[in-house]
Coordinates of C-alpha atoms in Angstrom, one line a residue:
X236 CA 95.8 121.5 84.7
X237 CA 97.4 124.3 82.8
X238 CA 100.9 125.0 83.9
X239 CA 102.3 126.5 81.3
X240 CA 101.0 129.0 77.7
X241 CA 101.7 130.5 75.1
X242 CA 101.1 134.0 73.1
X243 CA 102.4 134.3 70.1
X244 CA 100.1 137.0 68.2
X245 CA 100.0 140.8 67.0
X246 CA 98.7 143.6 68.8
X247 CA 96.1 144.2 66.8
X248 CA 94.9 141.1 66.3
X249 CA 94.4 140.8 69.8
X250 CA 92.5 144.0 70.0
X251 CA 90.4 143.0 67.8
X252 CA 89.3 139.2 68.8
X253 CA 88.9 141.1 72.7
X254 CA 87.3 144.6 71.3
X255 CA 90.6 145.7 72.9
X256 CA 91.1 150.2 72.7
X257 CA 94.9 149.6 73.6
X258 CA 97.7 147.7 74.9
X259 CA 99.1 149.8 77.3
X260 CA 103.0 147.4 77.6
X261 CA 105.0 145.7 75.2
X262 CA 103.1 142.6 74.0
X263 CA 105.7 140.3 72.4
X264 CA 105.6 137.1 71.3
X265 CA 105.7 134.5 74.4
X266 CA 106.2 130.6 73.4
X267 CA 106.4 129.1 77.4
X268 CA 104.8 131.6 79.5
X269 CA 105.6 130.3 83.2
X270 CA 103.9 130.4 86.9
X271 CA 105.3 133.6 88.8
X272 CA 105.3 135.8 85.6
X273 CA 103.5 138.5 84.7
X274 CA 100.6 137.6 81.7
X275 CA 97.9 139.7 79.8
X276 CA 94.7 140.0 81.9
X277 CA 91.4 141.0 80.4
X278 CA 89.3 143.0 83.2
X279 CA 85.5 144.6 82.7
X280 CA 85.6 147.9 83.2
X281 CA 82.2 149.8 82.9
X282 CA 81.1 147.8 79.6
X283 CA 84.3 147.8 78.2
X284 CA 87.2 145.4 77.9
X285 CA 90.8 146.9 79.4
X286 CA 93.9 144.5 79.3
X287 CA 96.9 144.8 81.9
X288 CA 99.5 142.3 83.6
X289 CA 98.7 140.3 86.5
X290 CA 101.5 137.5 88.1
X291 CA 100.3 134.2 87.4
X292 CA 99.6 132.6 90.7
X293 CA 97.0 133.8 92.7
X294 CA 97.9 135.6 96.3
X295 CA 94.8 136.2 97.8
X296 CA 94.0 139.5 99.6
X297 CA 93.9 138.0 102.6
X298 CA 96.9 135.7 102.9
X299 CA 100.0 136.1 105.1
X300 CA 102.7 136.4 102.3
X301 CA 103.4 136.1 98.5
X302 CA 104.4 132.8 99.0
X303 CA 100.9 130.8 98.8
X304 CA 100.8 132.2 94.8
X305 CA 102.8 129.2 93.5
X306 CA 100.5 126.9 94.7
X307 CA 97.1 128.4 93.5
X308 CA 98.2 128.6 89.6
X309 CA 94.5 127.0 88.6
X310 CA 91.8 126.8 90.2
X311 CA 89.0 123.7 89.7
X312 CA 85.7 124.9 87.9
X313 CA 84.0 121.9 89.7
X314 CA 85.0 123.3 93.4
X315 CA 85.3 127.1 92.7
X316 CA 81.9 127.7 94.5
X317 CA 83.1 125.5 97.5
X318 CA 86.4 127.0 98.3
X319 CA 86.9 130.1 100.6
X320 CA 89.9 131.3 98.5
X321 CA 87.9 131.3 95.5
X322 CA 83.9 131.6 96.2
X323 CA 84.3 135.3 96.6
X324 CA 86.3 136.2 93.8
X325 CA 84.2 133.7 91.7
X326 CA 81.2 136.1 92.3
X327 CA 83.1 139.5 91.5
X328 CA 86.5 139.0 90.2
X329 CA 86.8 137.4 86.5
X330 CA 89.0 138.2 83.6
X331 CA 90.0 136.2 80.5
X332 CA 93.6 135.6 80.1
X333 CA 94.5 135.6 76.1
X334 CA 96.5 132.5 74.8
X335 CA 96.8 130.5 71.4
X336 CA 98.2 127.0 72.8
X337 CA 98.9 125.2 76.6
X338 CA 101.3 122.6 77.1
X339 CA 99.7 118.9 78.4
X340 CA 103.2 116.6 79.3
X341 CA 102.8 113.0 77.9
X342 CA 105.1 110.1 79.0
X343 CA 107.3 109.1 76.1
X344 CA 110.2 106.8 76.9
X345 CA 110.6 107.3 80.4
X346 CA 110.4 110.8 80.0
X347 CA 108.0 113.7 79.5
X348 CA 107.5 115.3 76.5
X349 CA 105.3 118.9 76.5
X350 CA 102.7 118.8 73.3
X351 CA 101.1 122.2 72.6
X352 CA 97.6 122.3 72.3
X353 CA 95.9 124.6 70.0
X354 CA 92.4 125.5 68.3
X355 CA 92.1 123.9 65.2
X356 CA 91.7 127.0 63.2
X357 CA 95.1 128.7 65.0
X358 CA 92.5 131.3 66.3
X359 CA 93.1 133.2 70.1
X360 CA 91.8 131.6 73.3
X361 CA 91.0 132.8 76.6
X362 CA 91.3 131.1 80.0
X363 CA 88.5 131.8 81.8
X364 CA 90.2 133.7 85.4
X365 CA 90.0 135.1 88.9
X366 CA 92.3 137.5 90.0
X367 CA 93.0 139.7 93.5
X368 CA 94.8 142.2 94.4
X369 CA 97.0 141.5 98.2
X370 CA 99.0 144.5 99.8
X371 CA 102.5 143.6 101.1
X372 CA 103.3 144.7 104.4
X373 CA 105.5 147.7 102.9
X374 CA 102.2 149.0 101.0
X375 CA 102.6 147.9 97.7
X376 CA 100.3 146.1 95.6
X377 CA 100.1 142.6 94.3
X378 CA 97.6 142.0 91.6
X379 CA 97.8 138.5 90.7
X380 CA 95.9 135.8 89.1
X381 CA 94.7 131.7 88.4
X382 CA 93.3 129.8 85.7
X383 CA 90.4 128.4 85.5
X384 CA 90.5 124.6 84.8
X385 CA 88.4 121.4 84.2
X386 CA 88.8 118.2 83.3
X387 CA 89.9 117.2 80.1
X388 CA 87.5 116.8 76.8

């Protein structure tokens, strides 16, 4: 389960490693990206890649209220075909969500202690994603997001 990120990169590097045109927001350094913020989304659009902000926690367009987001932060790989809030967007609505390290807790003395996991070589990641978009019932628009996840290698 990933439940919490980080981002810690240039612009441009990130541009590059996603053949990125622009950033259009401030991208700055982010060392414990949380549930219920906003994060960099990477969305196919017409053959190219375009990155925007999302809220991590996925409110599905057909849910009641915002509320359901903080409990769909990931998603299972191994039951995203079986599950009505994610078959759907499974078939049409990916993105890669850009990261360098996650946090896994481990029990150390009664208590737990976060260890950032990263790639070897320091290089950026991306979480494989779903996202949807949910209209409150004042009109405006929710884009949100989950992480895909699987078990551990």
């Amino acid at each position: 389960m990933c439940g919490r990120f980080t981002l810690v990169t240039y612009p441009e590097k990130l541009m590059s490693r996603f053949h990125l045109q622009e950033i259009p927001f401030d991208l700055r350094p982010r060392y414990n990206i949380a549930l219920g913020q906003q994060i960099p989304a990477i969305l196919a659009d017409g053959g190219r890649h375009r990155i925007g902000q999302l809220r991590w926690g996925l409110v599905p367009s057909w849910a009641q209220d915002d509320k359901i987001g903080y409990k769909m932060i990931n998603a299972r790989a191994e039951t995203l075909q079986e599950k009505p809030a994610f078959r759907r967007l499974f078939e049409r609505k990916r993105c890669m969500i850009p990261a360098d390290g996650f946090f896994e807790w481990k029990q150390m003395d009664g208590r737990k202690q976060p260890m950032r996991l990263t790639m070897r070589s320091g290089e950026l990641f991306a979480f494989a994603g779903l996202f949807d978009t949910w209209t409150a019932p004042d009109g405006q628009k929710l884009h949100t997001c989950t992480i895909i996840t699987t078990r551990p290698n």
